[in-house]
mmCIF file of C-alpha atoms and ligand atoms in Angstrom:
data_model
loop_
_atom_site.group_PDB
_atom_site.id
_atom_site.type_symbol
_atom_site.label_atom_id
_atom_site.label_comp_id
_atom_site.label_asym_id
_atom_site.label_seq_id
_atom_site.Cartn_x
_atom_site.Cartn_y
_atom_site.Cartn_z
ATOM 1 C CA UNK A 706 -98.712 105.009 7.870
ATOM 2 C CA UNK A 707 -100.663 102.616 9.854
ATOM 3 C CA UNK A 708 -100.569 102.871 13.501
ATOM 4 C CA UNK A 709 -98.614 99.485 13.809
ATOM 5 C CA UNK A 710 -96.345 100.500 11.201
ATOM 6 C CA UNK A 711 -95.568 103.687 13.707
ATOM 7 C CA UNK A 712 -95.650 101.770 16.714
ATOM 8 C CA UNK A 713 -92.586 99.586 14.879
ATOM 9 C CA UNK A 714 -90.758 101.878 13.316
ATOM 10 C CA UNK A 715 -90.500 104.145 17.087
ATOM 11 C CA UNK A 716 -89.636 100.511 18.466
ATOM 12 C CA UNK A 717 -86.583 99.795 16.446
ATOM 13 C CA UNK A 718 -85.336 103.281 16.753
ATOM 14 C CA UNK A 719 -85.388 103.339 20.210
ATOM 15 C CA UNK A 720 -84.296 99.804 20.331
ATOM 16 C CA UNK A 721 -80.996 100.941 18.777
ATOM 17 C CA UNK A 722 -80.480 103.919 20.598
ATOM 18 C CA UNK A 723 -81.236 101.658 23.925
ATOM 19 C CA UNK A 724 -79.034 99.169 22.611
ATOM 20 C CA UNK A 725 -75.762 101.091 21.527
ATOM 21 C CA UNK A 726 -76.089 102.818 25.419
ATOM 22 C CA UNK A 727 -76.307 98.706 26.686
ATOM 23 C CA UNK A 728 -73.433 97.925 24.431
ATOM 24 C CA UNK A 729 -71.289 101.065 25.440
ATOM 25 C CA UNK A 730 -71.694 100.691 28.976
ATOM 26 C CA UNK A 731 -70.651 96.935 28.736
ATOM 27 C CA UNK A 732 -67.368 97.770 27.502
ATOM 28 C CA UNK A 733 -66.738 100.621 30.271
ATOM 29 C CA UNK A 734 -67.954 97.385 32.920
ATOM 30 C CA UNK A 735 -70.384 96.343 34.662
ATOM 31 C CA UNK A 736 -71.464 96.800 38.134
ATOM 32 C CA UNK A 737 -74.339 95.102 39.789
ATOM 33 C CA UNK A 738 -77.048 97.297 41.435
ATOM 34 C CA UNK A 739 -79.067 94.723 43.252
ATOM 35 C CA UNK A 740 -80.223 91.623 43.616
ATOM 36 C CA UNK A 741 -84.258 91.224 43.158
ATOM 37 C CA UNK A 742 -86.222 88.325 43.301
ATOM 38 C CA UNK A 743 -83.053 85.584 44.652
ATOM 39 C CA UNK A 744 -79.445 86.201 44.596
ATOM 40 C CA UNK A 745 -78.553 85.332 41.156
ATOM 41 C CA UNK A 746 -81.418 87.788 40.091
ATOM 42 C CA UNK A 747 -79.477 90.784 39.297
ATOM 43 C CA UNK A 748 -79.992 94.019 38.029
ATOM 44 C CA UNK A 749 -77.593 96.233 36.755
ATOM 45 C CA UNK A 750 -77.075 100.264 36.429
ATOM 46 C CA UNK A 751 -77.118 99.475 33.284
ATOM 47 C CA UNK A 752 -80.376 98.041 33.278
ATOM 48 C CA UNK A 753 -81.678 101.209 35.318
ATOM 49 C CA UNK A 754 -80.220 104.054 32.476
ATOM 50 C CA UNK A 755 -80.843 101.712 29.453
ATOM 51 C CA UNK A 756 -85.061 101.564 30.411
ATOM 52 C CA UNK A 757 -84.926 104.995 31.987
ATOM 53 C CA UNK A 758 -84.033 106.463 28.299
ATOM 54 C CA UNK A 759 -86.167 104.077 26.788
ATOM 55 C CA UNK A 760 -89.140 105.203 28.823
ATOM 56 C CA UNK A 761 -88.012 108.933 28.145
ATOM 57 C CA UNK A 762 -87.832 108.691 24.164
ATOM 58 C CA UNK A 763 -91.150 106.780 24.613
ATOM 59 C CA UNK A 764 -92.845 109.068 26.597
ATOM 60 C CA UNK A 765 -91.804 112.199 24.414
ATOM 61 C CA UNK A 766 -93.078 110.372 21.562
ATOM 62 C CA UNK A 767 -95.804 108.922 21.993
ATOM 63 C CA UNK A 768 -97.705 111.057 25.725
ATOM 64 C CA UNK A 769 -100.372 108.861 27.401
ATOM 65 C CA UNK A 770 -99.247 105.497 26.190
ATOM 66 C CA UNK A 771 -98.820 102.885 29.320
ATOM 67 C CA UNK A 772 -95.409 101.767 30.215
ATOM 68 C CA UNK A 773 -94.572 98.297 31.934
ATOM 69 C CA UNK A 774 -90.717 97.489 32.088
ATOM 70 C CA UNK A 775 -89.015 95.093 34.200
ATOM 71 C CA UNK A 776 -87.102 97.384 36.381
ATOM 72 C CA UNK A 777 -89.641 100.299 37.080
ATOM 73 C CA UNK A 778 -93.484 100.464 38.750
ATOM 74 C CA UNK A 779 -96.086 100.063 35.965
ATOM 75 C CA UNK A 780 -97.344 103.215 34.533
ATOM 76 C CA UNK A 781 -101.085 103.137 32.715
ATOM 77 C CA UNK A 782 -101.639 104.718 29.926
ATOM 78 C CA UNK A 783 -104.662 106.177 28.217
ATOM 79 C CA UNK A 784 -104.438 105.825 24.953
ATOM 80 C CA UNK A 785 -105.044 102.111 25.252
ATOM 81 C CA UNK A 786 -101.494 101.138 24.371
ATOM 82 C CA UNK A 787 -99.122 100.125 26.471
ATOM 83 C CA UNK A 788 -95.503 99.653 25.715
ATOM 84 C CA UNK A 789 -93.802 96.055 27.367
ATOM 85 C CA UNK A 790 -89.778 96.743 27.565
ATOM 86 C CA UNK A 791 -87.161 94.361 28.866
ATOM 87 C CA UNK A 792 -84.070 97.158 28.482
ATOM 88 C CA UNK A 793 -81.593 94.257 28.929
ATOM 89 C CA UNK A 794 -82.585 91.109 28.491
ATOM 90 C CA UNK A 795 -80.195 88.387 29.512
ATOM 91 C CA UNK A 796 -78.944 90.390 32.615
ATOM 92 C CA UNK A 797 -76.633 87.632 33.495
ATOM 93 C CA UNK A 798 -74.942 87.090 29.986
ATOM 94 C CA UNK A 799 -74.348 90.996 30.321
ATOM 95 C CA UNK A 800 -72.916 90.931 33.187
ATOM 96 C CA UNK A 801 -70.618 88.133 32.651
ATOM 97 C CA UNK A 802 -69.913 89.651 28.849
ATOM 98 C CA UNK A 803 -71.648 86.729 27.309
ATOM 99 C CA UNK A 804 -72.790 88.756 23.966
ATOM 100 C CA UNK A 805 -76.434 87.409 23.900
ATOM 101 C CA UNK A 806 -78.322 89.584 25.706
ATOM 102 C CA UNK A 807 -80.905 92.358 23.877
ATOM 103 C CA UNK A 808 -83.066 95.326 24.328
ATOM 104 C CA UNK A 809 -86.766 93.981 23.996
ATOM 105 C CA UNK A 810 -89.357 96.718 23.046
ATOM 106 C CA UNK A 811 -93.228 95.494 22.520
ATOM 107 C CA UNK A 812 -95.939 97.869 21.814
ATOM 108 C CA UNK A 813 -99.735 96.086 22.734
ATOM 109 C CA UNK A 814 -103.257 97.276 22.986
ATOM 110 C CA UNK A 815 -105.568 96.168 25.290
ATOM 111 C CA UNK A 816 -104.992 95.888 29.518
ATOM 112 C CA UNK A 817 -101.632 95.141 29.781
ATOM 113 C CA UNK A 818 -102.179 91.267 30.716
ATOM 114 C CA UNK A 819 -100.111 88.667 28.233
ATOM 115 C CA UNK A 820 -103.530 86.561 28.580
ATOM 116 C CA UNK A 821 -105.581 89.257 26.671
ATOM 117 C CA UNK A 822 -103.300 92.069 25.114
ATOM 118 C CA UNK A 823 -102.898 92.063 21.259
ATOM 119 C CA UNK A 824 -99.483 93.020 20.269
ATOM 120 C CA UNK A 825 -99.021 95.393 17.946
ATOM 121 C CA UNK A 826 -95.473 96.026 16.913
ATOM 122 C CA UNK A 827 -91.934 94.249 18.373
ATOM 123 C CA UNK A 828 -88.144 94.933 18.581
ATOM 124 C CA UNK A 829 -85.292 92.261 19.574
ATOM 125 C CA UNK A 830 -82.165 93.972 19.367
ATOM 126 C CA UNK A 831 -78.975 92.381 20.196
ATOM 127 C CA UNK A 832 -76.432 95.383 20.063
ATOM 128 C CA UNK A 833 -72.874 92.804 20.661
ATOM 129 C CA UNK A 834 -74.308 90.667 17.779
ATOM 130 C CA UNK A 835 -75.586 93.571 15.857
ATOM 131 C CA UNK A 836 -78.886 92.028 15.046
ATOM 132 C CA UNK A 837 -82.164 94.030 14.985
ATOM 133 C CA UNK A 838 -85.395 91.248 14.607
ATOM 134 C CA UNK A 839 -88.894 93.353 14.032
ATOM 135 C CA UNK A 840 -92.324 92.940 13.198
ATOM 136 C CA UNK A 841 -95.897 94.830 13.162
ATOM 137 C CA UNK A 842 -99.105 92.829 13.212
ATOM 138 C CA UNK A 843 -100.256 91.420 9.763
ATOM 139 C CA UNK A 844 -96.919 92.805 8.209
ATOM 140 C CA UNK A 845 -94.335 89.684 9.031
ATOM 141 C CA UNK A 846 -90.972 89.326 11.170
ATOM 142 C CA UNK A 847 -87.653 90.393 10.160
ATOM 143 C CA UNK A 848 -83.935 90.391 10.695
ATOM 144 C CA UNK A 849 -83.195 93.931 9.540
ATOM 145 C CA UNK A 850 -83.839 93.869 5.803
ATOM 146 C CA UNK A 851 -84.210 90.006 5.194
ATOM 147 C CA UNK A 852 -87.699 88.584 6.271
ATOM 148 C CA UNK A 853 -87.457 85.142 8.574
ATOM 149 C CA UNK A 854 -89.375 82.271 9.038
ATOM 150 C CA UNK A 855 -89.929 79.329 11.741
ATOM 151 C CA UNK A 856 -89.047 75.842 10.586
ATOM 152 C CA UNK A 857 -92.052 74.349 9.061
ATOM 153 C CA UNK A 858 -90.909 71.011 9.417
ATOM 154 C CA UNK A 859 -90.804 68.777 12.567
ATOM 155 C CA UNK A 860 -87.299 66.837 11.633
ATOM 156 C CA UNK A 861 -86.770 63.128 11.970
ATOM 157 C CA UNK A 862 -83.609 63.790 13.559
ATOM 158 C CA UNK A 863 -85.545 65.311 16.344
ATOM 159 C CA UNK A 864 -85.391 69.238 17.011
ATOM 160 C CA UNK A 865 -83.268 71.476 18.685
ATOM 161 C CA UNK A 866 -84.939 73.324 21.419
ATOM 162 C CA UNK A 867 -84.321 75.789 23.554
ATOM 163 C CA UNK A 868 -85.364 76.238 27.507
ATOM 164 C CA UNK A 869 -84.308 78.331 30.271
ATOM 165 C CA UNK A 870 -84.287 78.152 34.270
ATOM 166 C CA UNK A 871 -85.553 80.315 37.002
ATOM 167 C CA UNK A 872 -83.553 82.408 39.357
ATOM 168 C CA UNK A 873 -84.918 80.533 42.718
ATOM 169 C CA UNK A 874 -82.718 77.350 43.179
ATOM 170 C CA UNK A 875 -85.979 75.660 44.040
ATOM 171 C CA UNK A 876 -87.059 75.633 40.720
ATOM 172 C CA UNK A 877 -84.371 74.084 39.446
ATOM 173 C CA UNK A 878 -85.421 70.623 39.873
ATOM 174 C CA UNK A 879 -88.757 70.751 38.714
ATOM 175 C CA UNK A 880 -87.293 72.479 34.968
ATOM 176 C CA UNK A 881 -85.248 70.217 35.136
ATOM 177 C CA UNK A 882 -87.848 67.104 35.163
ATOM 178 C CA UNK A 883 -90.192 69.010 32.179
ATOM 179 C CA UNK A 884 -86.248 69.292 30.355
ATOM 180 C CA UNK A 885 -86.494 64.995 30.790
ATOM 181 C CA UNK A 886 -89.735 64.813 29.379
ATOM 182 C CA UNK A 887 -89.190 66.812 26.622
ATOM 183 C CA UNK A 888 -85.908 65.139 25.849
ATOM 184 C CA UNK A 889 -86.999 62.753 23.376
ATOM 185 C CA UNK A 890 -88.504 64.743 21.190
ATOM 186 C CA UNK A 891 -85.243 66.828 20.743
ATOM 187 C CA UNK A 892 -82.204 65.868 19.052
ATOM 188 C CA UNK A 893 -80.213 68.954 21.450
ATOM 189 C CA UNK A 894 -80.920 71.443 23.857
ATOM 190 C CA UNK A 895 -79.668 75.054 23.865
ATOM 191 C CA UNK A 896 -79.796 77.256 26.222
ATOM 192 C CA UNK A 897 -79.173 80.733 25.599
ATOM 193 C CA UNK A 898 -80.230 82.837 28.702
ATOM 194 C CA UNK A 899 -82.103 85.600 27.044
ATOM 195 C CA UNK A 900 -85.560 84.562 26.363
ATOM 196 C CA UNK A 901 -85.969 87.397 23.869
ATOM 197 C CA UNK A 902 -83.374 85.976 22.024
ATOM 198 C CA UNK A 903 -84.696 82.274 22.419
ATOM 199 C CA UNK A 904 -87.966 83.470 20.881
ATOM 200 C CA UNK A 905 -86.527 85.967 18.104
ATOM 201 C CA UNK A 906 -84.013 82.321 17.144
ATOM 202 C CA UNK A 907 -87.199 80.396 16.297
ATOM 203 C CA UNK A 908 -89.284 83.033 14.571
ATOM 204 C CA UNK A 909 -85.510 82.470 12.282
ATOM 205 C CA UNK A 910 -85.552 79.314 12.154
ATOM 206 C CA UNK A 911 -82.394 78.704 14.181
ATOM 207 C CA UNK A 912 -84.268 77.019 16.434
ATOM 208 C CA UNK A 913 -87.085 74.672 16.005
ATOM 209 C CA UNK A 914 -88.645 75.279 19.501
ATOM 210 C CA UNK A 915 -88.471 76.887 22.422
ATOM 211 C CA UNK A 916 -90.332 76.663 25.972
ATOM 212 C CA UNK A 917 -89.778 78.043 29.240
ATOM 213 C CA UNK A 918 -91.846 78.384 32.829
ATOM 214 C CA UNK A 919 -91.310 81.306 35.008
ATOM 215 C CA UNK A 920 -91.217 84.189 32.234
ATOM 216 C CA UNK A 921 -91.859 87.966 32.719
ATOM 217 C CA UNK A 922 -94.548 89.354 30.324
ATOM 218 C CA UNK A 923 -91.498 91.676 29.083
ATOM 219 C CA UNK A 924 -89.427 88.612 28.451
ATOM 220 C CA UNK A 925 -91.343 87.675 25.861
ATOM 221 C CA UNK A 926 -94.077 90.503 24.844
ATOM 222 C CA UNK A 927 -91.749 91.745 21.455
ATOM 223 C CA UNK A 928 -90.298 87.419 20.903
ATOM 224 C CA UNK A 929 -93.969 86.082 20.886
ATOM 225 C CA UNK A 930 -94.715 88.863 18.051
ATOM 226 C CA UNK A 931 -91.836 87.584 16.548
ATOM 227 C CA UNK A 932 -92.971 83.974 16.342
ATOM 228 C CA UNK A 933 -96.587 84.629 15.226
ATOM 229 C CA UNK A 934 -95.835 87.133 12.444
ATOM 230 C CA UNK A 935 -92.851 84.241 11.338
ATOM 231 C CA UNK A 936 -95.596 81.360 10.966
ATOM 232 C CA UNK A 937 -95.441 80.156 14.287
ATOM 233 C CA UNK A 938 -97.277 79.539 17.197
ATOM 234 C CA UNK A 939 -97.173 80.452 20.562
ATOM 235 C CA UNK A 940 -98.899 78.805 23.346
ATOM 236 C CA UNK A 941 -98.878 79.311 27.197
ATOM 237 C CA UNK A 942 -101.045 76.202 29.316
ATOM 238 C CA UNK A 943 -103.140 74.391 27.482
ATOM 239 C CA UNK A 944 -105.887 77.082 25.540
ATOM 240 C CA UNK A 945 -104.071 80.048 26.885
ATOM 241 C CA UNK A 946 -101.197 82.342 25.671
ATOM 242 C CA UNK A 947 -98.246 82.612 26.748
ATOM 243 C CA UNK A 948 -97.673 83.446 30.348
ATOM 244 C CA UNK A 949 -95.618 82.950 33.783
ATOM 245 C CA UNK A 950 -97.046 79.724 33.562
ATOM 246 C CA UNK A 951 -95.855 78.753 30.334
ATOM 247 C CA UNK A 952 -94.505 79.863 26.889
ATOM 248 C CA UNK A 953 -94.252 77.259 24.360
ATOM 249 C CA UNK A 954 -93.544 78.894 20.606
ATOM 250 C CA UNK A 955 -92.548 76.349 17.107
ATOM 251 C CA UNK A 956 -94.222 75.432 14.363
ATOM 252 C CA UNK A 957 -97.980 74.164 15.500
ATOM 253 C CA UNK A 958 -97.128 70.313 14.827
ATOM 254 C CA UNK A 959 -94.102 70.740 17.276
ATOM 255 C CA UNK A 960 -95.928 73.203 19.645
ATOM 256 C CA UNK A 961 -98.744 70.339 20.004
ATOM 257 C CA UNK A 962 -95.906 67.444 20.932
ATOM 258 C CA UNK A 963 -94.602 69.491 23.358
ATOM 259 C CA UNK A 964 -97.555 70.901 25.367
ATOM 260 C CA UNK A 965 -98.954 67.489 25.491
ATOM 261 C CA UNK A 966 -95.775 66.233 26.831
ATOM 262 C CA UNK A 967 -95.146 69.162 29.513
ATOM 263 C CA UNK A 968 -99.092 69.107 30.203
ATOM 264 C CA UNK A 969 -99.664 65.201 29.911
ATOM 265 C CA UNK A 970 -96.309 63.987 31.217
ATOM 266 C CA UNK A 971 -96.557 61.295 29.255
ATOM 267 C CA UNK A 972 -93.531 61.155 27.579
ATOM 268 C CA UNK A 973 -93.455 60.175 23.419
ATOM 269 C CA UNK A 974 -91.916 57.238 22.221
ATOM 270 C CA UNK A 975 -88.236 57.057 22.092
ATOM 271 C CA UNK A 976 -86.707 58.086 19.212
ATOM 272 C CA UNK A 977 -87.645 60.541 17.294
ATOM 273 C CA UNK A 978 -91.200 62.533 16.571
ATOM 274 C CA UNK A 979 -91.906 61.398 12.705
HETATM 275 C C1 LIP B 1686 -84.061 86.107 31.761
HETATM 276 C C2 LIP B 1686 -84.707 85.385 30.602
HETATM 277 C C3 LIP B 1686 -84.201 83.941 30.532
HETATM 278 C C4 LIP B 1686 -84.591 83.238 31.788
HETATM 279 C C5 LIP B 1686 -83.963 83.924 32.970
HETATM 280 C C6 LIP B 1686 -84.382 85.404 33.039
HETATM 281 P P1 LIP B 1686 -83.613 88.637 32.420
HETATM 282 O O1 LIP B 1686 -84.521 87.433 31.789
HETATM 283 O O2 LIP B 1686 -84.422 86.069 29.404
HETATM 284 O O3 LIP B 1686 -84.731 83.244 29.429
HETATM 285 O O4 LIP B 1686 -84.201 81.884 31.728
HETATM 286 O O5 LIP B 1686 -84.362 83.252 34.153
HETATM 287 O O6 LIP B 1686 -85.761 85.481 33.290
HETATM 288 O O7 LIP B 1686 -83.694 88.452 33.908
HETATM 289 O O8 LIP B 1686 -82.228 88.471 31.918
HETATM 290 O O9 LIP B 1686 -84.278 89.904 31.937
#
């Protein structure tokens, strides 16, 4: 077995186990532990168990490998991988019992800096939707058995795209103007609140495209896999990979249209990308 195919196969088990534990303490409620970076940036006990057992099976299985999750201090490793975990992704969906939300596991080598890791192996699970997406490097994405693939195509009708907003009210407006820019190129706009999820929905082709500023590198460590090993292409500012900056992920003739609109600002002609 190669060492991505390990790296995967330890994500999606511990993916479900972290997900079932998500999924069973939803139903018993949810209470809100703190807010972090503004007040509608919540975490939840939840959140706290769910990466604490995540970072336990990881730990027993795989000593010396780095650990960066969203709700505990970074932990380097020295093996040269480190392991990129969002245990509950879509915090606010979860709390509200919105079913999209997922457990978001990423394996990468390399310092653990989106600009410069390579990642090796990816798990999206969403537990209430009972949908596990996966991939290893070189070896394609997946939901469960079936193997998935971006849109290839950018569609006359225009294509439906996905975004998301920050936590800090004051960053409201300025999404909103790159959501105007970007509008004619689309024929709708979703937004789903778990970036994870975004990403993992174009690698399927259920969206076209998908960009967002403001992410956390365990948003969208495991979704960017996702999107590469599906055909796609994932871009942060122009020449760069995905980042707090940026993520932009679709097929590379749609991925092109939009980072020279969000980059350029000048908007494409109305109507529809041909
Ligand atoms: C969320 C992302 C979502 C984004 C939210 C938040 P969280 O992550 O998945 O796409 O729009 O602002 O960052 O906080 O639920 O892990």
């Amino acid at each position: 077995m190669s060492l991505e195919q390990e790296l995967g196969t330890l994500a999606i088990e511990i993916a479900t186990e972290a997900g079932a534990l998500a999924h069973a303490r939803r139903s018993e409620g949810v209470s809100i532990a703190a807010s972090k970076s503004a007040l509608a940036d919540i975490v939840t006990e939840a959140d706290r168990e769910v990466e604490a057992l995540i970072h336990k099976r990881i730990a027993a299985a795989r000593p010396g490998d780095g650990f960066l999750g969203e709700e505990s201090d970074a932990e380097p490793g020295t093996t040269g991988i480190t392991w990129v975990v969002d245990p509950i992704d879509g915090t606010v969906n979860y709390a509200y019992g919105i079913p999209s939300y997922a457990v978001s596991i990423a394996a990468v080598s390399g310092d653990p800096d989106p600009r410069t890791w390579t990642a090796l192996a990816g798990a999206v699970y969403a537990p209430a939707l009972g949908e596990m997406f996966h991939a290893v490097r070189g070896g394609g994405a997946w939901l469960g058995g079936r193997r998935i693939a971006v849109n290839g195509e950018v569609n006359p009708a225009g294509s439906l795209l996905a975004t998301g907003f920050g936590y800090d009210p004051a960053s409201h407006a300025p999404q909103l103007a790159l959501l105007g820019r970007v509008m004619p190129l689309a024929r709708d706009i979703r937004r789903i609140g778990a970036a994870s999820l975004d990403l993992a929905y174009v690698a399927a082709g259920r969206l076209d495209g998908y960009f967002e500023r403001g992410l956390n590198p365990w948003d969208h460590a495991a979704g960017v896999l996702l999107v590469q090993e599906a055909g796609g292409v994932a871009v942060g500012v122009p020449g760069a990979a995905p980042t707090r900056e940026m993520t932009i992920v679709g097929n590379a003739t749609l991925v092109e249209r939009l980072s020279q609109v969000l980059f350029s600002g000048a908007a494409p002609e109305v109507g529809r990308a041909e």
